[in-house]
Coordinates of C-alpha atoms in Angstrom, one line a residue:
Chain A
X117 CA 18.8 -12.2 -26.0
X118 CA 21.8 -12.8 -24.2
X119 CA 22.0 -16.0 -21.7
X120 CA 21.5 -13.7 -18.4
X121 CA 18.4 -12.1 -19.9
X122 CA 17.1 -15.9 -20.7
X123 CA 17.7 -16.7 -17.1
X124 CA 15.9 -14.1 -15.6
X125 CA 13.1 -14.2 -18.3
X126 CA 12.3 -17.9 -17.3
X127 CA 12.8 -17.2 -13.5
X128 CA 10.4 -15.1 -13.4
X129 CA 7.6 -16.9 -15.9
X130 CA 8.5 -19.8 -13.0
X131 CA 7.6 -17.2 -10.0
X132 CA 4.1 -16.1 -12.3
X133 CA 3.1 -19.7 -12.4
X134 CA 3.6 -20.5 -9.0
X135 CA 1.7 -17.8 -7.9
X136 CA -1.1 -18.4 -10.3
X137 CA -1.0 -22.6 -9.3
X138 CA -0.9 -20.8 -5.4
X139 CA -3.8 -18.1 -6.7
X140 CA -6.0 -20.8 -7.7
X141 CA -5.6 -23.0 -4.6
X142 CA -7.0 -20.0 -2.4
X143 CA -9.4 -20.4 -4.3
X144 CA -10.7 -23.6 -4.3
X145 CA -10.1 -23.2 -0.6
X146 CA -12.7 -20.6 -0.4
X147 CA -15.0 -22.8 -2.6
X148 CA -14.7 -25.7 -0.4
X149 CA -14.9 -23.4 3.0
X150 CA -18.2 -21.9 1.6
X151 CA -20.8 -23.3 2.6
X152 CA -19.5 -23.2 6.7
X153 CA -18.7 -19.2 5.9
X154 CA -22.0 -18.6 4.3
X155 CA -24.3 -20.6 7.1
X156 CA -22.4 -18.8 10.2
X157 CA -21.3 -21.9 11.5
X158 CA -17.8 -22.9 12.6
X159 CA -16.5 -26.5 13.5
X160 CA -14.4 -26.5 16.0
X161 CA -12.6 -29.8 16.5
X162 CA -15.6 -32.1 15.5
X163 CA -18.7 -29.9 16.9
X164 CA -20.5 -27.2 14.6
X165 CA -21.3 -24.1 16.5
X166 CA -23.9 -21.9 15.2
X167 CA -22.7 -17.8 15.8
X168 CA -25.7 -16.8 16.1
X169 CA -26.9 -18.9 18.4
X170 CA -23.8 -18.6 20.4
X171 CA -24.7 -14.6 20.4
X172 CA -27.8 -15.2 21.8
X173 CA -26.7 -17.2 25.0
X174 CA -23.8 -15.4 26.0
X175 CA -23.1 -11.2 27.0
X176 CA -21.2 -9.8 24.4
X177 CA -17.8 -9.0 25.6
X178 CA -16.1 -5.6 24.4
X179 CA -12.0 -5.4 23.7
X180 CA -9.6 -2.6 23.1
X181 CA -6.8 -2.5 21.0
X182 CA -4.6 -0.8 19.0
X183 CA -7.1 -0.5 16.4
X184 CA -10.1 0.4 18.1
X185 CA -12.5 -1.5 20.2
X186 CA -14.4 -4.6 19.2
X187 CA -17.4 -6.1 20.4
X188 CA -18.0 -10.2 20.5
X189 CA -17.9 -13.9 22.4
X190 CA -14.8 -14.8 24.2
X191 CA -13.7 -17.7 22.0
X192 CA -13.0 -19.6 25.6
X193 CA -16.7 -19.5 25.7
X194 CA -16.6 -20.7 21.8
X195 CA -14.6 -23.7 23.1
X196 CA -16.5 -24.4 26.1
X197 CA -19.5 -25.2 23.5
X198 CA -17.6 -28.0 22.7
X199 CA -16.7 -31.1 24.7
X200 CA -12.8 -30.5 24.5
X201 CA -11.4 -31.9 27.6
X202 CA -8.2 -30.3 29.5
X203 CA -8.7 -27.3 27.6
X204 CA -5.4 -26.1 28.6
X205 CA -3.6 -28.9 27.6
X206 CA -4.5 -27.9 23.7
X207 CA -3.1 -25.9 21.0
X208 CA -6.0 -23.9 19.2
X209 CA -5.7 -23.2 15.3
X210 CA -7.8 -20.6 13.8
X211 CA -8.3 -21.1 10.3
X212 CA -10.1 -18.4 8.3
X213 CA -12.4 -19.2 4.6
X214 CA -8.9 -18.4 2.7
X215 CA -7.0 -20.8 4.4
X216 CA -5.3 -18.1 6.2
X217 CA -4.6 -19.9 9.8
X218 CA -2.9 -18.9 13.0
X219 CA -2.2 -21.1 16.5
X220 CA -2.8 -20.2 19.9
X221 CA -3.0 -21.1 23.2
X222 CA -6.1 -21.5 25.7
X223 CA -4.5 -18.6 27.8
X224 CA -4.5 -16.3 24.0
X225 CA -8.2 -17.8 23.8
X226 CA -9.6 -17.1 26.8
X227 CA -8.3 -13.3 26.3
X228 CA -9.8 -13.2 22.6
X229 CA -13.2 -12.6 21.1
X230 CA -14.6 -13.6 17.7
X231 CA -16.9 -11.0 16.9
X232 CA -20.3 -10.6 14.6
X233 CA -18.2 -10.6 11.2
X234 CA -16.4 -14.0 12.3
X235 CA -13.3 -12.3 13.3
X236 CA -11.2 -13.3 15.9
X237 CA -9.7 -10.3 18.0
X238 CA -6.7 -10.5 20.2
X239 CA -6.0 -7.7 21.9
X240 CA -2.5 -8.7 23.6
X241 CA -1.6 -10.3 20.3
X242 CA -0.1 -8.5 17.6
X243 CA -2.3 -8.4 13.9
X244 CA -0.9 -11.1 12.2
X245 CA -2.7 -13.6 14.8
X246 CA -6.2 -11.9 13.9
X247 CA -8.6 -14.1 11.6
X248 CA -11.1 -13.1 9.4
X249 CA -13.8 -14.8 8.3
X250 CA -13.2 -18.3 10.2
X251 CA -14.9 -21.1 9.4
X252 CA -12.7 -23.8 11.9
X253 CA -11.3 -24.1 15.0
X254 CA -8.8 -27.1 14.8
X255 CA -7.6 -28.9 18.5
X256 CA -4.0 -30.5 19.0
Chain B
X261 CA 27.3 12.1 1.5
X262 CA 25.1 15.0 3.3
X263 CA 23.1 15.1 0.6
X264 CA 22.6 11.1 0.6
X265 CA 21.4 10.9 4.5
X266 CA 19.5 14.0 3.7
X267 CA 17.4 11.7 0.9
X268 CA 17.7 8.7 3.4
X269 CA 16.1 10.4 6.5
X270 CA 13.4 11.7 4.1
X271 CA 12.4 9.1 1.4
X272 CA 12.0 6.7 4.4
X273 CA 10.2 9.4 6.2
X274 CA 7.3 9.4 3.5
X275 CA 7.3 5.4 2.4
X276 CA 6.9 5.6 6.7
X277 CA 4.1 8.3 6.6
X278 CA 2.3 6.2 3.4
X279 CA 2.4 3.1 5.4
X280 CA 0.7 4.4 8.4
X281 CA -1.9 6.5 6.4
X282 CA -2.4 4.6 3.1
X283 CA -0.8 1.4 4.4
X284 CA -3.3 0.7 6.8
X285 CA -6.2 1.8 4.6
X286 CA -5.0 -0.5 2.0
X287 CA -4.6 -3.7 4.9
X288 CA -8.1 -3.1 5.8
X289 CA -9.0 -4.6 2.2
X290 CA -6.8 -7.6 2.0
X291 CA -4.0 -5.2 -0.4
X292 CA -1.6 -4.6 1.5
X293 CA 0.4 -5.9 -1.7
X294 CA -0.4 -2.5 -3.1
X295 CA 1.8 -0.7 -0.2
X296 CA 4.8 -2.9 -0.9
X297 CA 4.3 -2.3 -4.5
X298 CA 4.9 1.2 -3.7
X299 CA 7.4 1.0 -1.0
X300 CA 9.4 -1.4 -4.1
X301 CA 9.1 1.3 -6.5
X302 CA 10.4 4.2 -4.2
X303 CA 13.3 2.2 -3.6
X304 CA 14.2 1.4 -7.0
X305 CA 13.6 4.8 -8.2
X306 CA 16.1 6.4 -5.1
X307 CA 18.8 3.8 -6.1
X308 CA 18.8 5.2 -9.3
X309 CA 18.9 8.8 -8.8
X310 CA 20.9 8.3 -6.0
X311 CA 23.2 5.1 -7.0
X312 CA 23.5 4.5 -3.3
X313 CA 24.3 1.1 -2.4
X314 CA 22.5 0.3 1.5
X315 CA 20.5 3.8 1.3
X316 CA 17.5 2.0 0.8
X317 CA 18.1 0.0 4.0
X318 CA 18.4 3.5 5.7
X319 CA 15.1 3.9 4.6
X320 CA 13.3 1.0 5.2
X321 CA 15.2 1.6 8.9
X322 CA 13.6 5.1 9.2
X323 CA 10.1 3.9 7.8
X324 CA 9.9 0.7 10.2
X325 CA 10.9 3.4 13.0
X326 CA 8.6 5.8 12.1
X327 CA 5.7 3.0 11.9
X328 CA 6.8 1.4 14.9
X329 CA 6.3 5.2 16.9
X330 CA 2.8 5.3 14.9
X331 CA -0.1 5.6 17.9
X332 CA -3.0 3.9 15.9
X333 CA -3.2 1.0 13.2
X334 CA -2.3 -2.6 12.4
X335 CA -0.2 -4.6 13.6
X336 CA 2.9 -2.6 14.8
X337 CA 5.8 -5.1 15.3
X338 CA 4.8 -6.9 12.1
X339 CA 4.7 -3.5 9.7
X340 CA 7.9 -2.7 10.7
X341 CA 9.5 -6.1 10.4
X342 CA 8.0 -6.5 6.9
X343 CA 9.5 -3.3 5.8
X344 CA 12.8 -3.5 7.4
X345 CA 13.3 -7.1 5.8
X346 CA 11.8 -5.3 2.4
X347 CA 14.4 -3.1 2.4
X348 CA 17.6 -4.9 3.0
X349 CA 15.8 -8.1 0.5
X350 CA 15.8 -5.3 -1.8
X351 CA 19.9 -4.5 -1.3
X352 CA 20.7 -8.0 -1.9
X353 CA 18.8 -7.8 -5.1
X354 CA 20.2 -4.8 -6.0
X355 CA 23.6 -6.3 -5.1
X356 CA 22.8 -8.7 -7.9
X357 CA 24.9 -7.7 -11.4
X358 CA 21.5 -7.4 -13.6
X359 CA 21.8 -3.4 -14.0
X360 CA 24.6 -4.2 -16.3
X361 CA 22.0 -5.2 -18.9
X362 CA 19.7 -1.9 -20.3
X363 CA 17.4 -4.2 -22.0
X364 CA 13.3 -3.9 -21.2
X365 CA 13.2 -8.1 -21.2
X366 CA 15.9 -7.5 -18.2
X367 CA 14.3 -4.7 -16.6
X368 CA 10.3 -6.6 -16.7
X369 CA 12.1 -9.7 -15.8
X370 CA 13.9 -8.2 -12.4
X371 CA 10.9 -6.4 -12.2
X372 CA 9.0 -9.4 -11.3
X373 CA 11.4 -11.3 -9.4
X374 CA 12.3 -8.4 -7.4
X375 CA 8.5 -7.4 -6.6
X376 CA 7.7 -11.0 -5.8
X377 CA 10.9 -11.8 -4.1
X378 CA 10.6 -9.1 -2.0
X379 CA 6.4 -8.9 -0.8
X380 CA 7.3 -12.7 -0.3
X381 CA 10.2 -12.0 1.9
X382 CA 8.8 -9.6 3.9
X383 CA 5.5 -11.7 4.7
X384 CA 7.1 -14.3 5.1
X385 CA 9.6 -12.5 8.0
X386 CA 6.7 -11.3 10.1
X387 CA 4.6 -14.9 10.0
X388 CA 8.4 -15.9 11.7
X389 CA 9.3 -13.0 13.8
X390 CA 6.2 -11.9 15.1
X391 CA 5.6 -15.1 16.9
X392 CA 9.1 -15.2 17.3
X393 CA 9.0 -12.2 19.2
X394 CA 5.3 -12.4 20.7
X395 CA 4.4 -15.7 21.6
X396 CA 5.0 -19.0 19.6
X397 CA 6.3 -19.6 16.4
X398 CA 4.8 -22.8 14.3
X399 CA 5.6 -24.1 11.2
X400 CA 2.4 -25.2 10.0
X401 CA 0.9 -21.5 10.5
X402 CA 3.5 -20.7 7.8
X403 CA 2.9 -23.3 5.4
X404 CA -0.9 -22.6 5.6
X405 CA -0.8 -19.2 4.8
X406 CA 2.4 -19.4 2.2
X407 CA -0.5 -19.9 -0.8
X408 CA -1.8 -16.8 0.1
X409 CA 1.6 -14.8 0.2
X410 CA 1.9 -16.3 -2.7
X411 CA -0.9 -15.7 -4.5
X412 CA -0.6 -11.9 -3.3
X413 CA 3.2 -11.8 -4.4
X414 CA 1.7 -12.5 -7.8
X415 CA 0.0 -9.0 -8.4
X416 CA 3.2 -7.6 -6.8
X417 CA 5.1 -9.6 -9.3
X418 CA 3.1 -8.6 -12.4
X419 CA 2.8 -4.8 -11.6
X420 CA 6.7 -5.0 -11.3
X421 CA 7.1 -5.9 -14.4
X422 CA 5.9 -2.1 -15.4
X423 CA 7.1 -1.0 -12.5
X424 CA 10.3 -1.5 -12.5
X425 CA 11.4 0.0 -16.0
X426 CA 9.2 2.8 -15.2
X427 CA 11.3 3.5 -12.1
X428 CA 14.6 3.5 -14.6
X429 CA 12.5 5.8 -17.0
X430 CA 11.4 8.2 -14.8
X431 CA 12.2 12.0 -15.0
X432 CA 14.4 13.1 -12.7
X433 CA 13.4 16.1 -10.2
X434 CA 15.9 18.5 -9.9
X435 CA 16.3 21.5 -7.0
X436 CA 19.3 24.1 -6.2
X437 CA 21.3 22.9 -2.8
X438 CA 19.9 25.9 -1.0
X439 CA 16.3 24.6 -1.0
X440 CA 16.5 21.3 -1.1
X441 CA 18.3 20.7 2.7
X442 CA 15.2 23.1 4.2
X443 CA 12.4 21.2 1.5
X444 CA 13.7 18.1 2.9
X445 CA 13.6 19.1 6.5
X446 CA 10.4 20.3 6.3
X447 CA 8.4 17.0 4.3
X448 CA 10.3 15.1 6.8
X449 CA 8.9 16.9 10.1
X450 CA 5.7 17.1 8.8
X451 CA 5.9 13.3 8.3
X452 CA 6.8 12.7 11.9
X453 CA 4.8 14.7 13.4
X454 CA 1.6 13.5 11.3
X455 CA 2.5 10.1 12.2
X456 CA 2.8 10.8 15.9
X457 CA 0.0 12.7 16.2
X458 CA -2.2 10.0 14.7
X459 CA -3.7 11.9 11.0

């Protein structure tokens, strides 16, 4: 094996490893996020707020978008659950059971839903800001 | 040279048409990896029937045009980004002087790197651009979501490594000049005009 071939061989037994370290990461992610994903409760900031019950007291609000229309609870209402002062004033970071988060601000939440399936739906945002399976709402 | 638009306007037209219809089939189940898998082998494959340097740019130009004009699915601005930035990562891979080696150790080795490098690249581009583009970009949104691309690169990575000699192994399709400009012309419309109307 010529010293090119070496290069490439060990280059890319590097790239398999860090994607295997990066594979189980996810993972224990999703093991530690568990228990919020599986009990339909998301924290957001320091509060937990129960989906269901949060389906219950508010009308459910229906979107469309590029991909069809969705049904849920505007996440400003999600917020307002809370006691989050100068909610304007904050950035707002989804973060989904795989670690998978996205930032955005009150004006992007008051537009978006998060619907049954703990999804959050923008429909003036592209795909990339959509989150599935949230289990947190962090505040900065 | 004819001939090589001809392949450009068309291979691009159908890695376009697979993203909308398959793509976004695939995204709904978290493997979207599997489209770029694809999208990787089409292009490897072309540059070696073709042995076009920057064709494969041309496609990935044609396919992120053809998904951007697509009426339903996911995420439009960030398909097309991803597969734009696919295709020229892909040319400065290809630019790279590993063909000069015919061995399977080089081929399986490129064949991951240039999977990985590539899925990774083009993630990567649309958690920038998009926000970029849309609304606010911020660096810890990228560095949250990097295991993930990561961990998804990894399948990308490891089917290369079969991938990528098959593409240099595969039997070449042959067809006479007079059909192959109307053959072309035709899977390309039809393409477009399933794309556009939504199918």
């Amino acid at each position: 094996m010529e010293k090119a071939e070496k290069i490439v061989v060990v280059v890319a037994i590097l790239l398999l490893s860090v994607g295997v370290a990066s594979s189980y990461y996810v993972n224990q992610i999703e093991k530690e996020n568990k228990e919020l994903a599986e009990g339909n409760i998301i924290l957001v900031g320091d509060t937990e707020i129960n989906l269901d019950e949060l389906f219950e007291k508010y009308e459910v609000k229906n979107v469309e978008t590029t991909k069809g229309n969705f049904t849920g609870i505007s996440l400003s209402a999600l917020i307002n659950e809370t006691n989050i002062e100068e909610k304007d004033a904050h950035d707002y970071t989804v973060v989904g059971s795989d670690g998978y988060k996205q930032t955005v601000s009150w004006e992007d939440m008051k537009k978006g839903i998060i619907t049954e399936e703990k999804k959050t739906v923008f429909p003036h945002l592209p795909g990339k800001f959509w989150v599935k399976d949230i289990v947190k709402i962090e505040v900065s | 040279m004819k001939k090589i638009l001809m392949a450009t306007v068309l291979f691009g037209s159908i890695w376009g048409f697979l993203e909308c219809s398959v793509g976004d089939w695939l995204h709904g189940y978290d493997l979207s990896v599997l489209m770029a898998v694809m999208a990787i082998f089409l292009m490897a494959y072309t540059r070696r029937v073709y042995n076009q340097p920057g064709m494969q740019a041309g496609m990935a130009l044609v396919a992120a045009l053809l998904r951007h004009f697509n009426p339903m699915g996911a995420c439009l601005i960030c398909a097309s980004i991803a597969i734009f930035v696919e295709g020229v990562a892909f040319e400065i891979i290809w630019a790279l002087p590993w063909r000069n080696y015919k061995s399977y150790a080089m081929k399986a080795g490129m064949g991951i790197i240039s999977f990985y490098a590539i899925y990774t690249v083009g993630y990567i581009a649309t958690q920038i651009l998009t926000p970029l583009l849309t609304a606010k970009f911020y660096w810890s949104d990228l560095t949250g979501v990097m295991p993930k691309i990561l961990s998804h690169a990894t399948i990308a990575g490891v089917i290369g490594a079969f991938a990528l000699p098959a593409a240099y192994a595969s039997l070449d399709v042959s067809i006479k000049d007079r059909l192959y400009y109307p053959v072309a012309a035709v899977i390309t419309a039809l393409c477009w005009i399933a794309v556009i109307a939504g199918i």
